[in-house]
GROMACS .gro file of C-alpha atoms in nm:
model
  296
    1MET     CA    1   0.980  -1.844  -0.810
    2SER     CA    2   0.691  -1.890  -1.053
    3ALA     CA    3   0.627  -1.665  -1.351
    4ALA     CA    4   0.301  -1.548  -1.190
    5SER     CA    5   0.484  -1.453  -0.869
    6ARG     CA    6   0.745  -1.255  -1.064
    7LEU     CA    7   0.468  -1.081  -1.256
    8ALA     CA    8   0.290  -0.997  -0.930
    9ARG     CA    9   0.605  -0.826  -0.801
   10ARG     CA   10   0.659  -0.632  -1.124
   11MET     CA   11   0.300  -0.509  -1.124
   12TRP     CA   12   0.330  -0.407  -0.760
   13HIS     CA   13   0.618  -0.181  -0.858
   14GLN     CA   14   0.401  -0.033  -1.133
   15LEU     CA   15   0.078   0.021  -0.939
   16GLU     CA   16   0.181   0.096  -0.580
   17PRO     CA   17   0.298   0.454  -0.655
   18ILE     CA   18  -0.021   0.524  -0.851
   19HIS     CA   19  -0.222   0.441  -0.541
   20ALA     CA   20   0.013   0.600  -0.284
   21VAL     CA   21  -0.020   0.961  -0.405
   22LEU     CA   22  -0.335   0.978  -0.192
   23TYR     CA   23  -0.119   0.999   0.120
   24PHE     CA   24   0.123   1.265  -0.002
   25SER     CA   25  -0.031   1.502  -0.258
   26PRO     CA   26  -0.109   1.863  -0.164
   27GLN     CA   27  -0.461   1.817  -0.299
   28ALA     CA   28  -0.521   1.521  -0.067
   29PHE     CA   29  -0.409   1.724   0.234
   30GLU     CA   30  -0.632   2.013   0.125
   31GLU     CA   31  -0.935   1.786   0.105
   32ALA     CA   32  -0.854   1.634   0.445
   33GLY     CA   33  -0.811   1.980   0.592
   34ALA     CA   34  -1.148   2.085   0.449
   35LEU     CA   35  -1.304   1.794   0.640
   36GLY     CA   36  -1.147   1.929   0.959
   37HIS     CA   37  -0.846   1.701   0.997
   38ASP     CA   38  -0.517   1.829   1.132
   39VAL     CA   39  -0.281   1.816   0.834
   40GLU     CA   40   0.033   1.931   1.014
   41SER     CA   41   0.100   1.557   1.039
   42ARG     CA   42   0.011   1.319   0.759
   43TRP     CA   43  -0.126   1.053   0.992
   44PRO     CA   44  -0.482   1.178   1.061
   45SER     CA   45  -0.559   1.193   0.689
   46TYR     CA   46  -0.372   0.868   0.623
   47PHE     CA   47  -0.575   0.672   0.877
   48ALA     CA   48  -0.900   0.836   0.767
   49TYR     CA   49  -0.847   0.782   0.394
   50ARG     CA   50  -0.717   0.428   0.418
   51THR     CA   51  -0.952   0.302   0.690
   52ALA     CA   52  -1.274   0.457   0.557
   53PRO     CA   53  -1.365   0.160   0.332
   54LEU     CA   54  -1.395  -0.049   0.651
   55GLY     CA   55  -1.667   0.181   0.780
   56ARG     CA   56  -1.665   0.326   1.131
   57ALA     CA   57  -1.380   0.098   1.240
   58GLY     CA   58  -1.254   0.093   1.595
   59SER     CA   59  -0.891   0.079   1.702
   60ARG     CA   60  -0.876  -0.301   1.724
   61LEU     CA   61  -1.005  -0.353   1.371
   62ALA     CA   62  -0.765  -0.089   1.242
   63THR     CA   63  -0.477  -0.252   1.431
   64ALA     CA   64  -0.564  -0.586   1.275
   65ALA     CA   65  -0.570  -0.432   0.927
   66TYR     CA   66  -0.246  -0.233   0.964
   67TYR     CA   67  -0.043  -0.481   1.172
   68SER     CA   68   0.295  -0.304   1.176
   69PHE     CA   69   0.170   0.019   1.331
   70SER     CA   70   0.182   0.046   1.708
   71PRO     CA   71  -0.166  -0.024   1.851
   72ARG     CA   72  -0.109   0.274   2.078
   73MET     CA   73  -0.054   0.504   1.781
   74ILE     CA   74  -0.357   0.371   1.595
   75ALA     CA   75  -0.573   0.428   1.904
   76GLU     CA   76  -0.468   0.794   1.897
   77HIS     CA   77  -0.636   0.833   1.557
   78VAL     CA   78  -0.900   0.562   1.527
   79PRO     CA   79  -1.191   0.595   1.597
   80ALA     CA   80  -1.131   0.969   1.664
   81VAL     CA   81  -1.110   1.039   1.287
   82TRP     CA   82  -1.481   0.952   1.257
   83GLU     CA   83  -1.569   1.227   1.501
   84VAL     CA   84  -1.417   1.472   1.253
   85ALA     CA   85  -1.588   1.326   0.946
   86SER     CA   86  -1.787   1.010   0.881
   87PRO     CA   87  -1.636   0.733   0.665
   88GLU     CA   88  -1.886   0.823   0.393
   89ARG     CA   89  -1.764   1.184   0.380
   90VAL     CA   90  -1.403   1.068   0.389
   91LEU     CA   91  -1.462   0.838   0.092
   92GLU     CA   92  -1.610   1.128  -0.106
   93ALA     CA   93  -1.315   1.347  -0.013
   94ARG     CA   94  -1.055   1.088  -0.107
   95MET     CA   95  -1.203   1.043  -0.453
   96THR     CA   96  -1.208   1.420  -0.499
   97ALA     CA   97  -0.847   1.427  -0.379
   98VAL     CA   98  -0.741   1.161  -0.631
   99ASP     CA   99  -0.925   1.340  -0.912
  100ARG     CA  100  -0.765   1.675  -0.829
  101THR     CA  101  -0.422   1.516  -0.785
  102TYR     CA  102  -0.415   1.347  -1.123
  103ARG     CA  103  -0.563   1.647  -1.302
  104ALA     CA  104  -0.285   1.856  -1.149
  105LEU     CA  105  -0.020   1.600  -1.250
  106LEU     CA  106  -0.145   1.521  -1.601
  107GLY     CA  107  -0.346   1.827  -1.698
  108ASP     CA  108  -0.535   1.785  -2.026
  109LYS     CA  109  -0.402   1.432  -2.067
  110VAL     CA  110  -0.673   1.315  -1.825
  111THR     CA  111  -0.951   1.415  -2.063
  112ALA     CA  112  -0.790   1.448  -2.409
  113ASP     CA  113  -0.932   1.190  -2.650
  114ALA     CA  114  -0.629   0.970  -2.723
  115PRO     CA  115  -0.484   0.961  -2.369
  116ALA     CA  116  -0.833   0.911  -2.225
  117GLU     CA  117  -0.883   0.608  -2.448
  118MET     CA  118  -0.557   0.463  -2.319
  119THR     CA  119  -0.661   0.535  -1.961
  120ALA     CA  120  -0.999   0.372  -2.020
  121GLU     CA  121  -0.829   0.058  -2.150
  122ALA     CA  122  -0.589   0.059  -1.854
  123ALA     CA  123  -0.881   0.100  -1.614
  124GLU     CA  124  -1.065  -0.190  -1.779
  125LEU     CA  125  -0.764  -0.420  -1.748
  126ALA     CA  126  -0.690  -0.315  -1.391
  127ARG     CA  127  -1.054  -0.357  -1.292
  128ARG     CA  128  -1.061  -0.704  -1.448
  129ALA     CA  129  -0.761  -0.799  -1.235
  130ALA     CA  130  -0.907  -0.640  -0.922
  131GLU     CA  131  -1.245  -0.807  -0.957
  132SER     CA  132  -1.081  -1.148  -0.996
  133VAL     CA  133  -0.918  -1.151  -0.652
  134SER     CA  134  -1.026  -1.384  -0.376
  135VAL     CA  135  -1.116  -1.176  -0.072
  136ALA     CA  136  -1.093  -1.452   0.188
  137GLY     CA  137  -0.872  -1.318   0.468
  138ARG     CA  138  -0.826  -0.988   0.280
  139PRO     CA  139  -1.029  -0.725   0.471
  140LEU     CA  140  -0.885  -0.411   0.313
  141ALA     CA  141  -0.902  -0.554  -0.038
  142ALA     CA  142  -1.261  -0.669   0.020
  143ALA     CA  143  -1.369  -0.335   0.167
  144ASN     CA  144  -1.230  -0.142  -0.130
  145LEU     CA  145  -1.380  -0.389  -0.375
  146ASP     CA  146  -1.722  -0.335  -0.216
  147LEU     CA  147  -1.712   0.035  -0.308
  148PRO     CA  148  -1.892   0.150  -0.625
  149TRP     CA  149  -1.668   0.193  -0.928
  150PRO     CA  150  -1.611   0.553  -1.036
  151GLY     CA  151  -1.732   0.642  -1.382
  152GLU     CA  152  -1.422   0.835  -1.491
  153PRO     CA  153  -1.143   0.609  -1.620
  154HIS     CA  154  -0.856   0.771  -1.427
  155LEU     CA  155  -1.049   0.726  -1.103
  156ALA     CA  156  -1.143   0.367  -1.187
  157LEU     CA  157  -0.775   0.297  -1.259
  158TRP     CA  158  -0.680   0.438  -0.920
  159GLN     CA  159  -0.947   0.236  -0.741
  160ALA     CA  160  -0.841  -0.086  -0.913
  161ALA     CA  161  -0.478  -0.014  -0.822
  162THR     CA  162  -0.595   0.037  -0.463
  163VAL     CA  163  -0.779  -0.296  -0.450
  164LEU     CA  164  -0.475  -0.475  -0.592
  165ARG     CA  165  -0.226  -0.312  -0.354
  166GLU     CA  166  -0.448  -0.385  -0.054
  167HIS     CA  167  -0.489  -0.743  -0.175
  168ARG     CA  168  -0.111  -0.774  -0.181
  169GLY     CA  169  -0.080  -0.598   0.154
  170ASP     CA  170  -0.331  -0.827   0.322
  171GLY     CA  171  -0.135  -1.125   0.192
  172HIS     CA  172   0.189  -0.974   0.318
  173LEU     CA  173   0.048  -0.966   0.671
  174ALA     CA  174  -0.033  -1.337   0.642
  175ALA     CA  175   0.327  -1.399   0.532
  176LEU     CA  176   0.460  -1.206   0.832
  177GLN     CA  177   0.240  -1.406   1.067
  178ALA     CA  178   0.355  -1.731   0.907
  179ALA     CA  179   0.713  -1.619   0.975
  180GLU     CA  180   0.615  -1.552   1.340
  181LEU     CA  181   0.706  -1.185   1.315
  182ASP     CA  182   0.487  -0.952   1.518
  183GLY     CA  183   0.421  -0.595   1.408
  184CYS     CA  184   0.733  -0.438   1.555
  185GLU     CA  185   0.955  -0.736   1.469
  186ALA     CA  186   0.839  -0.709   1.108
  187LEU     CA  187   0.980  -0.356   1.088
  188VAL     CA  188   1.301  -0.434   1.278
  189SER     CA  189   1.374  -0.731   1.054
  190PHE     CA  190   1.296  -0.524   0.743
  191ALA     CA  191   1.533  -0.248   0.851
  192ALA     CA  192   1.793  -0.513   0.935
  193ILE     CA  193   1.819  -0.624   0.570
  194GLY     CA  194   1.872  -0.265   0.458
  195ALA     CA  195   1.529  -0.215   0.303
  196ALA     CA  196   1.506   0.129   0.470
  197PRO     CA  197   1.685   0.303   0.757
  198ALA     CA  198   1.541   0.225   1.100
  199ALA     CA  199   1.469   0.596   1.151
  200ASN     CA  200   1.223   0.585   0.861
  201PHE     CA  201   0.997   0.359   1.064
  202ALA     CA  202   0.963   0.602   1.355
  203GLY     CA  203   0.628   0.714   1.217
  204ARG     CA  204   0.480   0.371   1.290
  205GLY     CA  205   0.462   0.470   1.657
  206TRP     CA  206   0.680   0.211   1.833
  207SER     CA  207   0.886   0.342   2.123
  208GLU     CA  208   1.263   0.305   2.138
  209GLN     CA  209   1.216   0.051   2.416
  210GLU     CA  210   0.969  -0.152   2.206
  211TRP     CA  211   1.206  -0.143   1.908
  212ASP     CA  212   1.500  -0.260   2.121
  213ALA     CA  213   1.290  -0.538   2.277
  214ALA     CA  214   1.183  -0.659   1.933
  215GLN     CA  215   1.547  -0.657   1.820
  216GLU     CA  216   1.639  -0.864   2.125
  217ARG     CA  217   1.368  -1.118   2.042
  218LEU     CA  218   1.497  -1.144   1.687
  219ALA     CA  219   1.854  -1.183   1.815
  220ALA     CA  220   1.739  -1.468   2.040
  221ARG     CA  221   1.606  -1.642   1.728
  222GLY     CA  222   1.936  -1.587   1.548
  223LEU     CA  223   1.779  -1.346   1.298
  224VAL     CA  224   1.986  -1.034   1.375
  225GLY     CA  225   2.338  -0.991   1.503
  226PRO     CA  226   2.476  -0.766   1.780
  227ASP     CA  227   2.504  -0.481   1.528
  228GLY     CA  228   2.132  -0.501   1.450
  229GLN     CA  229   2.198  -0.625   1.098
  230ALA     CA  230   2.028  -0.936   0.964
  231THR     CA  231   2.211  -1.266   0.990
  232GLU     CA  232   2.202  -1.514   0.706
  233ARG     CA  233   1.904  -1.679   0.878
  234GLY     CA  234   1.737  -1.341   0.909
  235ARG     CA  235   1.780  -1.269   0.539
  236GLU     CA  236   1.650  -1.613   0.451
  237LEU     CA  237   1.340  -1.554   0.661
  238ARG     CA  238   1.273  -1.219   0.495
  239ASP     CA  239   1.320  -1.387   0.156
  240GLN     CA  240   1.057  -1.640   0.260
  241VAL     CA  241   0.822  -1.356   0.353
  242GLU     CA  242   0.875  -1.190   0.014
  243ARG     CA  243   0.827  -1.516  -0.175
  244MET     CA  244   0.503  -1.590   0.010
  245THR     CA  245   0.382  -1.234  -0.042
  246ASP     CA  246   0.443  -1.261  -0.416
  247ARG     CA  247   0.279  -1.602  -0.430
  248LEU     CA  248  -0.029  -1.482  -0.242
  249ALA     CA  249  -0.050  -1.176  -0.471
  250ALA     CA  250  -0.020  -1.376  -0.793
  251GLU     CA  251  -0.384  -1.480  -0.842
  252PRO     CA  252  -0.517  -1.174  -1.029
  253TRP     CA  253  -0.208  -1.158  -1.252
  254ARG     CA  254  -0.224  -1.530  -1.331
  255LEU     CA  255  -0.584  -1.482  -1.440
  256LEU     CA  256  -0.519  -1.160  -1.634
  257GLY     CA  257  -0.216  -1.309  -1.806
  258GLU     CA  258   0.128  -1.169  -1.872
  259GLU     CA  259   0.044  -1.009  -2.207
  260ARG     CA  260  -0.250  -0.809  -2.070
  261ALA     CA  261  -0.061  -0.725  -1.752
  262GLU     CA  262   0.228  -0.584  -1.955
  263ARG     CA  263  -0.024  -0.392  -2.163
  264LEU     CA  264  -0.169  -0.246  -1.842
  265ALA     CA  265   0.178  -0.144  -1.725
  266ARG     CA  266   0.244   0.039  -2.054
  267LEU     CA  267  -0.093   0.213  -2.054
  268ALA     CA  268  -0.058   0.321  -1.690
  269SER     CA  269   0.299   0.445  -1.733
  270PRO     CA  270   0.198   0.813  -1.777
  271PHE     CA  271   0.043   0.803  -1.429
  272LEU     CA  272   0.350   0.636  -1.280
  273GLY     CA  273   0.584   0.876  -1.456
  274ALA     CA  274   0.388   1.181  -1.345
  275VAL     CA  275   0.401   1.069  -0.981
  276PHE     CA  276   0.778   1.025  -0.990
  277GLU     CA  277   0.843   1.343  -1.189
  278ALA     CA  278   0.643   1.544  -0.936
  279GLY     CA  279   0.851   1.404  -0.650
  280LEU     CA  280   0.542   1.340  -0.438
  281LEU     CA  281   0.662   1.017  -0.278
  282PRO     CA  282   0.941   0.989  -0.018
  283MET     CA  283   1.288   0.930  -0.161
  284THR     CA  284   1.334   0.631   0.072
  285SER     CA  285   1.013   0.435   0.106
  286THR     CA  286   0.937   0.204   0.398
  287LEU     CA  287   0.787  -0.035   0.141
  288GLY     CA  288   1.128  -0.133   0.013
  289ILE     CA  289   1.020  -0.127  -0.353
  290ALA     CA  290   1.357   0.000  -0.473
  291THR     CA  291   1.571  -0.210  -0.240
  292VAL     CA  292   1.399  -0.545  -0.190
  293LYS     CA  293   1.435  -0.750  -0.505
  294ALA     CA  294   1.243  -1.058  -0.598
  295PRO     CA  295   1.406  -1.366  -0.441
  296ASP     CA  296   1.524  -1.630  -0.687
   0.00000   0.00000   0.00000
């Protein structure tokens, strides 16, 4: 594993939570509710907030971008979310949500002189990394990169973190396709290595029958055993997926350089710490950040 690939994985751990508060903070749900979305479930606001950079996307485009969600589930929300509020209004609401969230988490540290200077430097470094990415085959990264940059440093930092996580995510889908894992198989194989309990993936919308059928297909390939756990071949394949994901995510960090990337991580640490201290994110993430280590 190259140094750039290892750095890409470390920076993913640092920046993913900074981005992900959008889908869990009370302020984000309040803004979505003000638009008219049903916030009893997190999915209407999730699909609206995350899909809005693509414009008035239909269900097929959203399915292509999300990959591991059931197409049936996506069709329940997209394009219906645009009947509630246009993508332009959603984009305004999500930036307001991020602003309110981080002001609630950090208080005066968002605007106080010394912390603000650190945030401004972090935003500059993160933006430099984000603007260096190649967008070929990266629709969500490209769509977020096309948006205007916010003027306030804490919002620019969030937007850069969003571009970088979507850049990595787009590459991850390419790695899954290269491994010949369809959307449901990707989740079954991920659960099979212990990255997260299978029950945690229920929100992705696959039926029990679809999950079982995917497990049977993986078993036929020798990737999972009768107990549903990954075989050695299955673990090797998931390692390949992770290695390719890291390699495809390495470009901006190779260009930024390890020293500046580590500086970014230090400067952004108050945001990361505030997210974890507030307990906004699920204890067991379906991303596998805490459980899937970098392959050797």
